[in-house]
Short mmCIF file of C-alpha atoms in Angstrom, two decimals:
data_model
loop_
_atom_site.label_atom_id
_atom_site.label_comp_id
_atom_site.label_asym_id
_atom_site.label_seq_id
_atom_site.Cartn_x
_atom_site.Cartn_y
_atom_site.Cartn_z
CA UNK F 338 18.96 4.72 -35.58
CA UNK F 339 21.82 4.00 -37.58
CA UNK F 340 21.05 2.51 -41.14
CA UNK F 341 22.52 -1.02 -40.70
CA UNK F 342 20.48 -1.58 -37.40
CA UNK F 343 17.95 -4.53 -37.35
CA UNK F 344 14.31 -3.75 -37.29
CA UNK F 345 14.29 -5.69 -33.60
CA UNK F 346 17.77 -4.53 -32.44
CA UNK F 347 19.57 -6.25 -29.58
CA UNK F 348 20.24 -4.69 -26.24
CA UNK F 349 23.73 -4.01 -26.93
CA UNK F 350 22.46 -1.92 -29.90
CA UNK F 351 19.79 -0.16 -28.47
CA UNK F 352 22.42 0.78 -25.68
CA UNK F 353 24.89 1.99 -27.88
CA UNK F 354 22.26 4.30 -29.66
CA UNK F 355 21.68 5.80 -26.11
CA UNK F 356 25.08 6.38 -25.56
CA UNK F 357 25.69 7.96 -29.22
CA UNK F 358 22.35 10.07 -28.65
CA UNK F 359 23.56 11.11 -25.38
CA UNK F 360 26.74 12.30 -26.95
CA UNK F 361 25.32 14.08 -29.97
CA UNK F 362 23.22 16.12 -27.90
CA UNK F 363 25.80 17.06 -25.54
CA UNK F 364 24.09 16.19 -22.05
CA UNK F 365 26.60 13.64 -20.92
CA UNK F 366 28.18 17.06 -19.13
CA UNK F 367 25.14 17.94 -17.71
CA UNK F 368 25.03 13.92 -15.56
CA UNK F 369 26.60 13.00 -13.04
CA UNK F 370 27.50 9.61 -13.15
CA UNK F 371 27.59 7.02 -9.73
CA UNK F 372 25.99 8.98 -7.56
CA UNK F 373 23.35 7.08 -5.46
CA UNK F 374 20.40 8.94 -4.22
CA UNK F 375 19.34 7.03 -0.68
CA UNK F 376 15.75 9.22 -0.34
CA UNK F 377 14.32 12.43 -0.89
CA UNK F 378 12.18 14.51 0.87
CA UNK F 379 9.98 17.92 0.71
CA UNK F 380 10.92 21.13 2.71
CA UNK F 381 9.35 24.79 2.42
CA UNK F 382 12.47 25.55 0.51
CA UNK F 383 12.31 22.79 -1.85
CA UNK F 384 13.61 19.00 -2.32
CA UNK F 385 16.22 17.51 0.07
CA UNK F 386 18.16 15.08 -1.69
CA UNK F 387 20.27 12.81 0.15
CA UNK F 388 23.50 11.26 -1.40
CA UNK F 389 25.18 7.92 -0.76
CA UNK F 390 28.50 8.58 1.25
CA UNK F 391 27.78 12.62 1.24
CA UNK F 392 27.32 14.37 4.68
CA UNK F 393 25.35 17.07 3.09
CA UNK F 394 21.99 16.68 1.25
CA UNK F 395 21.51 18.91 -2.01
CA UNK F 396 18.36 21.62 -2.43
CA UNK F 397 16.35 21.50 -5.42
CA UNK F 398 13.94 23.65 -6.61
CA UNK F 399 11.69 20.11 -8.89
CA UNK F 400 11.99 16.53 -8.71
CA UNK F 401 11.71 14.18 -11.14
CA UNK F 402 11.51 10.66 -10.51
CA UNK F 403 12.78 8.97 -13.63
CA UNK F 404 13.48 5.32 -12.02
CA UNK F 405 10.91 3.43 -13.98
CA UNK F 406 8.97 0.69 -12.01
CA UNK F 407 10.60 -2.64 -13.52
CA UNK F 408 12.90 -2.95 -10.55
CA UNK F 409 11.55 -4.90 -7.05
CA UNK F 410 10.26 -8.22 -8.20
CA UNK F 411 6.77 -9.57 -7.48
CA UNK F 412 7.13 -13.44 -6.89
CA UNK F 413 3.91 -15.35 -6.64
CA UNK F 414 2.57 -16.92 -3.49
CA UNK F 415 2.73 -21.10 -4.03
CA UNK F 416 1.96 -23.21 -1.13
CA UNK F 417 5.04 -25.67 -0.20
CA UNK F 418 8.58 -25.55 -0.73
CA UNK F 419 10.88 -25.87 -3.79
CA UNK F 420 14.28 -27.78 -3.66
CA UNK F 421 15.74 -26.43 -6.79
CA UNK F 422 17.03 -23.28 -7.82
CA UNK F 423 14.69 -20.11 -8.01
CA UNK F 424 15.31 -17.04 -10.29
CA UNK F 425 13.18 -14.11 -11.40
CA UNK F 426 13.38 -12.75 -14.78
CA UNK F 427 15.13 -9.52 -13.73
CA UNK F 428 18.18 -11.82 -12.99
CA UNK F 429 18.24 -13.56 -16.25
CA UNK F 430 21.09 -12.81 -18.33
CA UNK F 431 22.39 -15.60 -20.74
CA UNK F 432 21.07 -19.29 -21.65
CA UNK F 433 24.26 -20.66 -19.59
CA UNK F 434 22.05 -20.43 -16.78
CA UNK F 435 19.28 -22.77 -18.59
CA UNK F 436 21.68 -25.24 -19.93
CA UNK F 437 21.11 -29.22 -19.19
CA UNK F 438 18.51 -28.19 -16.82
CA UNK F 439 14.70 -28.81 -15.99
CA UNK F 440 13.28 -25.55 -16.21
CA UNK F 441 9.59 -24.32 -15.33
CA UNK F 442 9.01 -20.21 -16.42
CA UNK F 443 6.10 -18.71 -14.63
CA UNK F 444 4.54 -15.94 -16.42
CA UNK F 445 2.94 -15.76 -20.23
CA UNK F 446 4.51 -12.02 -20.92
CA UNK F 447 7.24 -10.71 -23.02
CA UNK F 448 10.28 -11.71 -20.68
CA UNK F 449 8.43 -15.20 -19.79
CA UNK F 450 8.42 -16.03 -23.69
CA UNK F 451 11.60 -15.11 -24.41
CA UNK F 452 13.14 -17.02 -21.86
CA UNK F 453 11.25 -20.16 -22.91
CA UNK F 454 12.03 -19.50 -26.20
CA UNK F 455 15.92 -19.58 -25.34
CA UNK F 456 15.37 -22.40 -22.80
CA UNK F 457 14.37 -24.90 -25.69
CA UNK F 458 17.90 -24.77 -27.29
CA UNK F 459 19.76 -25.72 -24.35
CA UNK F 460 17.63 -26.91 -21.16
CA UNK F 461 16.94 -30.84 -20.93
CA UNK F 462 13.42 -29.72 -20.48
CA UNK F 463 10.89 -26.98 -20.51
CA UNK F 464 7.58 -26.00 -19.13
CA UNK F 465 5.64 -22.92 -19.16
CA UNK F 466 2.95 -22.21 -16.39
CA UNK F 467 0.22 -20.03 -17.37
CA UNK F 468 -2.55 -18.22 -15.36
CA UNK F 469 -4.64 -17.57 -18.28
CA UNK F 470 -4.47 -17.50 -21.74
CA UNK F 471 -2.72 -14.83 -23.94
CA UNK F 472 -2.53 -13.51 -27.71
CA UNK F 473 0.74 -14.51 -29.25
CA UNK F 474 1.35 -11.06 -31.77
CA UNK F 475 3.55 -11.84 -34.18
CA UNK F 476 6.61 -9.66 -34.71
CA UNK F 477 6.24 -9.31 -38.42
CA UNK F 478 3.13 -9.49 -40.55
CA UNK F 479 2.51 -9.43 -44.30
CA UNK F 480 6.65 -8.86 -44.49
CA UNK F 481 5.90 -5.79 -42.05
CA UNK F 482 6.80 -4.86 -38.48
CA UNK F 483 3.67 -5.45 -36.82
CA UNK F 484 3.81 -2.03 -35.01
CA UNK F 485 4.14 -0.44 -38.05
CA UNK F 486 0.96 -1.96 -39.39
CA UNK F 487 -1.21 -0.91 -36.19
CA UNK F 488 0.44 2.62 -36.35
CA UNK F 489 -1.45 2.75 -39.87
CA UNK F 490 -4.73 1.34 -38.54
CA UNK F 491 -4.52 3.55 -35.13
CA UNK F 492 -4.59 6.57 -37.25
CA UNK F 493 -8.33 5.63 -38.76
CA UNK F 494 -10.64 7.01 -36.16
CA UNK F 495 -13.21 4.23 -34.71
CA UNK F 496 -14.44 3.36 -31.61
CA UNK F 497 -12.30 1.14 -29.07
CA UNK F 498 -15.09 -1.43 -29.10
CA UNK F 499 -14.82 -1.71 -32.84
CA UNK F 500 -11.01 -1.73 -33.01
CA UNK F 501 -11.04 -4.59 -30.81
CA UNK F 502 -13.02 -6.76 -32.78
CA UNK F 503 -11.14 -5.97 -35.83
CA UNK F 504 -7.33 -6.72 -34.45
CA UNK F 505 -9.33 -9.99 -32.74
CA UNK F 506 -10.43 -10.94 -36.21
CA UNK F 507 -7.02 -9.82 -37.77
CA UNK F 508 -5.14 -12.27 -35.24
CA UNK F 509 -7.49 -15.30 -35.78
CA UNK F 510 -6.57 -15.06 -39.59
CA UNK F 511 -2.91 -14.47 -39.29
CA UNK F 512 -2.48 -16.47 -36.39
CA UNK F 513 -5.13 -18.75 -36.06
CA UNK F 514 -6.57 -19.99 -32.60
CA UNK F 515 -4.34 -20.95 -29.78
CA UNK F 516 -5.98 -24.65 -29.38
CA UNK F 517 -4.32 -25.61 -32.62
CA UNK F 518 -0.89 -24.89 -31.05
CA UNK F 519 -1.82 -26.37 -28.13
CA UNK F 520 -2.36 -23.32 -26.01
CA UNK F 521 -5.16 -21.78 -23.82
CA UNK F 522 -7.82 -19.78 -25.64
CA UNK F 523 -7.96 -16.27 -24.20
CA UNK F 524 -11.23 -15.44 -22.28
CA UNK F 525 -10.67 -11.83 -23.27
CA UNK F 526 -10.26 -9.36 -26.63
CA UNK F 527 -6.67 -8.47 -27.87
CA UNK F 528 -6.68 -5.28 -26.66
CA UNK F 529 -7.77 -5.93 -23.10
CA UNK F 530 -4.46 -6.96 -22.23
CA UNK F 531 -0.70 -5.70 -22.52
CA UNK F 532 0.45 -7.54 -25.86
CA UNK F 533 2.87 -10.28 -25.81
CA UNK F 534 5.19 -10.45 -29.21
CA UNK F 535 6.32 -13.66 -29.86
CA UNK F 536 6.33 -15.40 -33.40
CA UNK F 537 8.45 -18.61 -32.64
CA UNK F 538 6.67 -19.44 -28.94
CA UNK F 539 3.32 -20.98 -30.87
CA UNK F 540 5.42 -22.79 -33.15
CA UNK F 541 7.73 -24.38 -30.33
CA UNK F 542 4.88 -25.63 -28.30
CA UNK F 543 2.99 -26.93 -31.81
CA UNK F 544 6.45 -28.87 -31.99
CA UNK F 545 6.17 -30.31 -28.55
CA UNK F 546 9.12 -28.51 -27.33
CA UNK F 547 7.44 -26.54 -24.94
CA UNK F 548 5.22 -28.31 -21.80
CA UNK F 549 2.40 -25.75 -21.69
CA UNK F 550 0.78 -26.20 -18.06
CA UNK F 551 -1.91 -24.18 -16.18
CA UNK F 552 -1.22 -22.38 -12.74
CA UNK F 553 1.06 -24.14 -10.21
CA UNK F 554 -0.72 -25.11 -6.98
CA UNK F 555 2.16 -26.37 -4.70
CA UNK F 556 5.56 -26.65 -4.35
CA UNK F 557 7.49 -29.83 -2.77
CA UNK F 558 11.39 -30.72 -2.87
CA UNK F 559 12.13 -30.73 -6.82
CA UNK F 560 8.39 -31.37 -7.35
CA UNK F 561 5.74 -29.03 -9.39
CA UNK F 562 2.20 -29.42 -8.92
CA UNK F 563 -0.25 -27.68 -11.69
CA UNK F 564 -3.93 -27.10 -11.09
CA UNK F 565 -4.92 -29.59 -14.00
CA UNK F 566 -3.17 -32.24 -11.24
CA UNK F 567 -0.12 -32.84 -13.09
CA UNK F 568 3.23 -33.04 -12.05
CA UNK F 569 6.65 -32.28 -13.05
CA UNK F 570 10.37 -32.46 -11.48
CA UNK F 571 12.50 -29.54 -12.17
CA UNK F 572 15.83 -28.31 -11.56
CA UNK F 573 15.20 -24.55 -11.73
CA UNK F 574 11.79 -22.39 -11.22
CA UNK F 575 12.17 -18.94 -13.49
CA UNK F 576 9.46 -16.30 -11.94
CA UNK F 577 8.65 -13.91 -14.87
CA UNK F 578 5.42 -12.19 -12.92
CA UNK F 579 6.36 -8.68 -13.30
CA UNK F 580 7.22 -6.10 -10.47
CA UNK F 581 5.63 -4.30 -7.60
CA UNK F 582 5.16 -0.63 -8.32
CA UNK F 583 7.59 0.68 -5.92
CA UNK F 584 9.45 4.10 -5.40
CA UNK F 585 11.90 3.55 -2.60
CA UNK F 586 13.48 6.80 -2.75
CA UNK F 587 10.35 8.79 -1.65
CA UNK F 588 7.12 8.91 0.42
CA UNK F 589 4.67 6.56 -1.23
CA UNK F 590 1.83 8.83 -0.05
CA UNK F 591 3.01 11.24 -2.53
CA UNK F 592 2.57 9.09 -5.43
CA UNK F 593 -0.03 6.52 -4.66
CA UNK F 594 -3.52 6.61 -2.65
CA UNK F 595 -4.01 4.31 0.13
CA UNK F 596 -5.22 1.35 -1.80
CA UNK F 597 -1.86 1.90 -4.11
CA UNK F 598 -3.75 3.38 -7.09
CA UNK F 599 -1.57 5.79 -8.80
CA UNK F 600 -2.11 9.61 -7.94
CA UNK F 601 -0.21 11.36 -10.46
CA UNK F 602 -2.31 13.29 -13.50
CA UNK F 603 -1.23 11.90 -17.20
CA UNK F 604 1.14 9.50 -14.94
CA UNK F 605 3.38 12.67 -14.39
CA UNK F 606 2.11 15.24 -12.39
CA UNK F 607 0.93 15.50 -8.85
CA UNK F 608 -2.38 17.32 -8.56
CA UNK F 609 -1.05 20.21 -5.69
CA UNK F 610 2.21 19.97 -5.71
CA UNK F 611 4.03 22.06 -8.83
CA UNK F 612 7.38 20.72 -7.93
CA UNK F 613 7.15 16.96 -8.07
CA UNK F 614 6.74 14.92 -11.72
CA UNK F 615 6.97 11.23 -12.62
CA UNK F 616 8.79 10.35 -16.19
CA UNK F 617 8.50 6.52 -17.21
CA UNK F 618 6.13 5.58 -14.90
CA UNK F 619 3.63 4.11 -17.27
CA UNK F 620 3.26 0.72 -19.07
CA UNK F 621 1.98 0.75 -22.99
CA UNK F 622 2.04 -1.15 -25.95
CA UNK F 623 4.66 0.98 -27.86
CA UNK F 624 7.86 2.50 -27.35
CA UNK F 625 8.66 3.72 -23.94
CA UNK F 626 11.55 6.27 -25.26
CA UNK F 627 8.90 8.00 -27.46
CA UNK F 628 6.63 8.47 -24.21
CA UNK F 629 9.23 9.40 -22.27
CA UNK F 630 10.36 12.07 -24.62
CA UNK F 631 6.55 12.98 -24.45
CA UNK F 632 6.46 13.38 -20.99
CA UNK F 633 9.68 15.23 -20.79
CA UNK F 634 8.61 17.89 -22.96
CA UNK F 635 5.59 18.58 -21.06
CA UNK F 636 7.39 18.66 -17.51
CA UNK F 637 9.72 21.23 -19.10
CA UNK F 638 6.89 23.22 -20.61
CA UNK F 639 4.83 23.71 -17.16
CA UNK F 640 8.35 24.25 -15.30
CA UNK F 641 8.91 27.25 -17.53
CA UNK F 642 5.33 28.65 -17.97
CA UNK F 643 5.43 28.34 -13.75
CA UNK F 644 8.83 29.90 -13.84
CA UNK F 645 7.69 32.60 -16.00
CA UNK F 646 4.61 33.32 -14.14
CA UNK F 647 2.51 32.79 -17.45
CA UNK F 648 -1.24 31.73 -18.14
CA UNK F 649 -0.70 28.32 -19.22
CA UNK F 650 0.68 27.20 -15.99
CA UNK F 651 -2.70 28.24 -14.05
CA UNK F 652 -4.50 26.50 -17.04
CA UNK F 653 -2.52 23.27 -16.72
CA UNK F 654 -2.89 23.47 -12.84
CA UNK F 655 -6.22 23.29 -13.12
CA UNK F 656 -5.98 19.97 -15.35
CA UNK F 657 -3.81 18.11 -12.99
CA UNK F 658 -5.67 19.09 -10.08
CA UNK F 659 -7.54 16.07 -11.41
CA UNK F 660 -5.21 13.61 -10.57
CA UNK F 661 -5.06 10.27 -12.08
CA UNK F 662 -8.23 8.97 -14.83
CA UNK F 663 -8.77 5.47 -13.41
CA UNK F 664 -11.01 4.99 -16.56
CA UNK F 665 -7.78 4.77 -18.62
CA UNK F 666 -7.16 1.22 -16.51
CA UNK F 667 -11.13 0.18 -16.81
CA UNK F 668 -10.94 -1.45 -20.67
CA UNK F 669 -8.13 -3.94 -19.59
CA UNK F 670 -7.76 -7.43 -17.49
CA UNK F 671 -8.03 -6.07 -13.87
CA UNK F 672 -4.76 -7.55 -12.94
CA UNK F 673 -1.50 -5.60 -11.04
CA UNK F 674 0.07 -6.28 -14.19
CA UNK F 675 -2.15 -3.43 -15.69
CA UNK F 676 -2.14 -0.99 -12.90
CA UNK F 677 0.20 1.18 -15.22
CA UNK F 678 -1.47 0.49 -18.80
CA UNK F 679 -2.11 2.91 -21.24
CA UNK F 680 -2.93 2.83 -24.88
CA UNK F 681 0.14 4.01 -26.42
CA UNK F 682 -1.34 5.71 -29.52
CA UNK F 683 -4.30 7.43 -27.20
CA UNK F 684 -1.61 8.53 -24.94
CA UNK F 685 0.40 10.13 -27.34
CA UNK F 686 -2.36 11.87 -29.03
CA UNK F 687 -2.91 13.49 -25.69
CA UNK F 688 0.50 14.25 -25.04
CA UNK F 689 0.31 16.54 -28.23
CA UNK F 690 -2.75 18.21 -27.49
CA UNK F 691 -1.28 19.27 -24.29
CA UNK F 692 1.77 20.29 -25.53
CA UNK F 693 0.06 22.39 -28.05
CA UNK F 694 -1.71 23.94 -25.40
CA UNK F 695 1.19 25.62 -23.84
CA UNK F 696 2.21 27.63 -26.63
CA UNK F 697 5.21 29.29 -27.00
CA UNK F 698 6.14 27.91 -23.58
CA UNK F 699 6.66 24.75 -24.93
CA UNK F 700 9.62 26.38 -27.13
CA UNK F 701 11.04 28.67 -24.34
CA UNK F 702 14.34 27.80 -23.07
CA UNK F 703 14.11 28.58 -19.14
CA UNK F 704 16.80 31.31 -18.41
CA UNK F 705 16.03 31.57 -14.48
CA UNK F 706 13.81 30.81 -11.78
CA UNK F 707 13.02 34.71 -11.15
CA UNK F 708 9.32 34.62 -10.90
CA UNK F 709 9.16 31.31 -8.83
CA UNK F 710 6.76 31.31 -5.40
CA UNK F 711 8.46 32.81 -2.29
CA UNK F 712 11.70 33.72 -4.27
CA UNK F 713 13.40 37.10 -5.69
CA UNK F 714 15.53 37.58 -8.54
CA UNK F 715 18.85 35.75 -8.22
CA UNK F 716 22.12 35.77 -10.41
CA UNK F 717 23.32 33.20 -12.87
CA UNK F 718 25.67 31.64 -10.05
CA UNK F 719 22.76 31.09 -7.50
CA UNK F 720 20.52 29.20 -10.10
CA UNK F 721 23.40 27.29 -11.82
CA UNK F 722 24.26 25.89 -8.48
CA UNK F 723 20.58 25.27 -6.92
CA UNK F 724 18.70 24.19 -9.98
CA UNK F 725 21.04 21.30 -11.14
CA UNK F 726 18.62 18.25 -12.07
CA UNK F 727 18.06 15.41 -10.35
CA UNK F 728 16.63 13.08 -12.54
CA UNK F 729 19.68 11.22 -13.39
CA UNK F 730 21.40 10.97 -10.12
CA UNK F 731 19.95 7.26 -10.30
#
């Protein structure tokens, strides 16, 4: 990141960094922009990718789904009808959408709390509906970014239960109990949910700038009724209630079990297929950029090992045949929000171990697909026309 970039960059600064990154590493000429993929399907030869507006589909040896999971809004099912304006946090762009309105924000995650804080400066009235209490983690502790302190602590080996106790006590010391701010107390330990990082919201609640409410039980015209029996009149309902985990481009059965649970080993690798991968299909308490980089290196290492017929490919096939490790979600509060949850630090440690397991295959650049199943040697022109990456076709 540039030296003059703030500790918490804005979305504009983050986008500028990504553009500079792509230009610096010369990958822009490998990406086709403004190309929409309508669907993909697997054949005996590989993956058929159907492009919008194109009569002919394209064939690829391998497919990486890198579209993420923050796309299909998941609004709550609330009895009644609201005659005011409704909006999902996905569609929030500016405080202008909140100006001079009575706003009710549903949710207590990062998006919900950011919108609530924005609303307090421009809205006529602001209410926040929370189903359960949560820990509001400040962005700075002892003058340092919180993630830096957590990163230091995570390097110390200790059981998860002990770590949970230490973090909970540390939060109580640095922030205090929620009830002192007029917020509901959490009924879980701090590591049992995805963290909500917001320094300002508890202070605004304590100043009476936010009306803290329990779950909504009924909508009637402009009136919003809550579980405690109270009612407020609202102009705008903002649902910051998360997203359905959906990959509409591909057959769901390849990615999810019948009960909707992820099938992919390490959230990336199909247990049986050697040509299907996902990058970014994970929710963690840390930077998705670094995790996506780790995942991408593992995908590349496996593709190289498989193409070269290396023994490390067989080693990794045995690992990914285990499928998704559901125990990784067992320590979190059981909710839709945590279906893809993972501990950032534990995930990175395992990713690095797996990458080391590939040995030289993690460093070799693939020059051809000469040893791929069912395929003989091909010349460089055939390789170039057939094995382009479809990961960025969106």
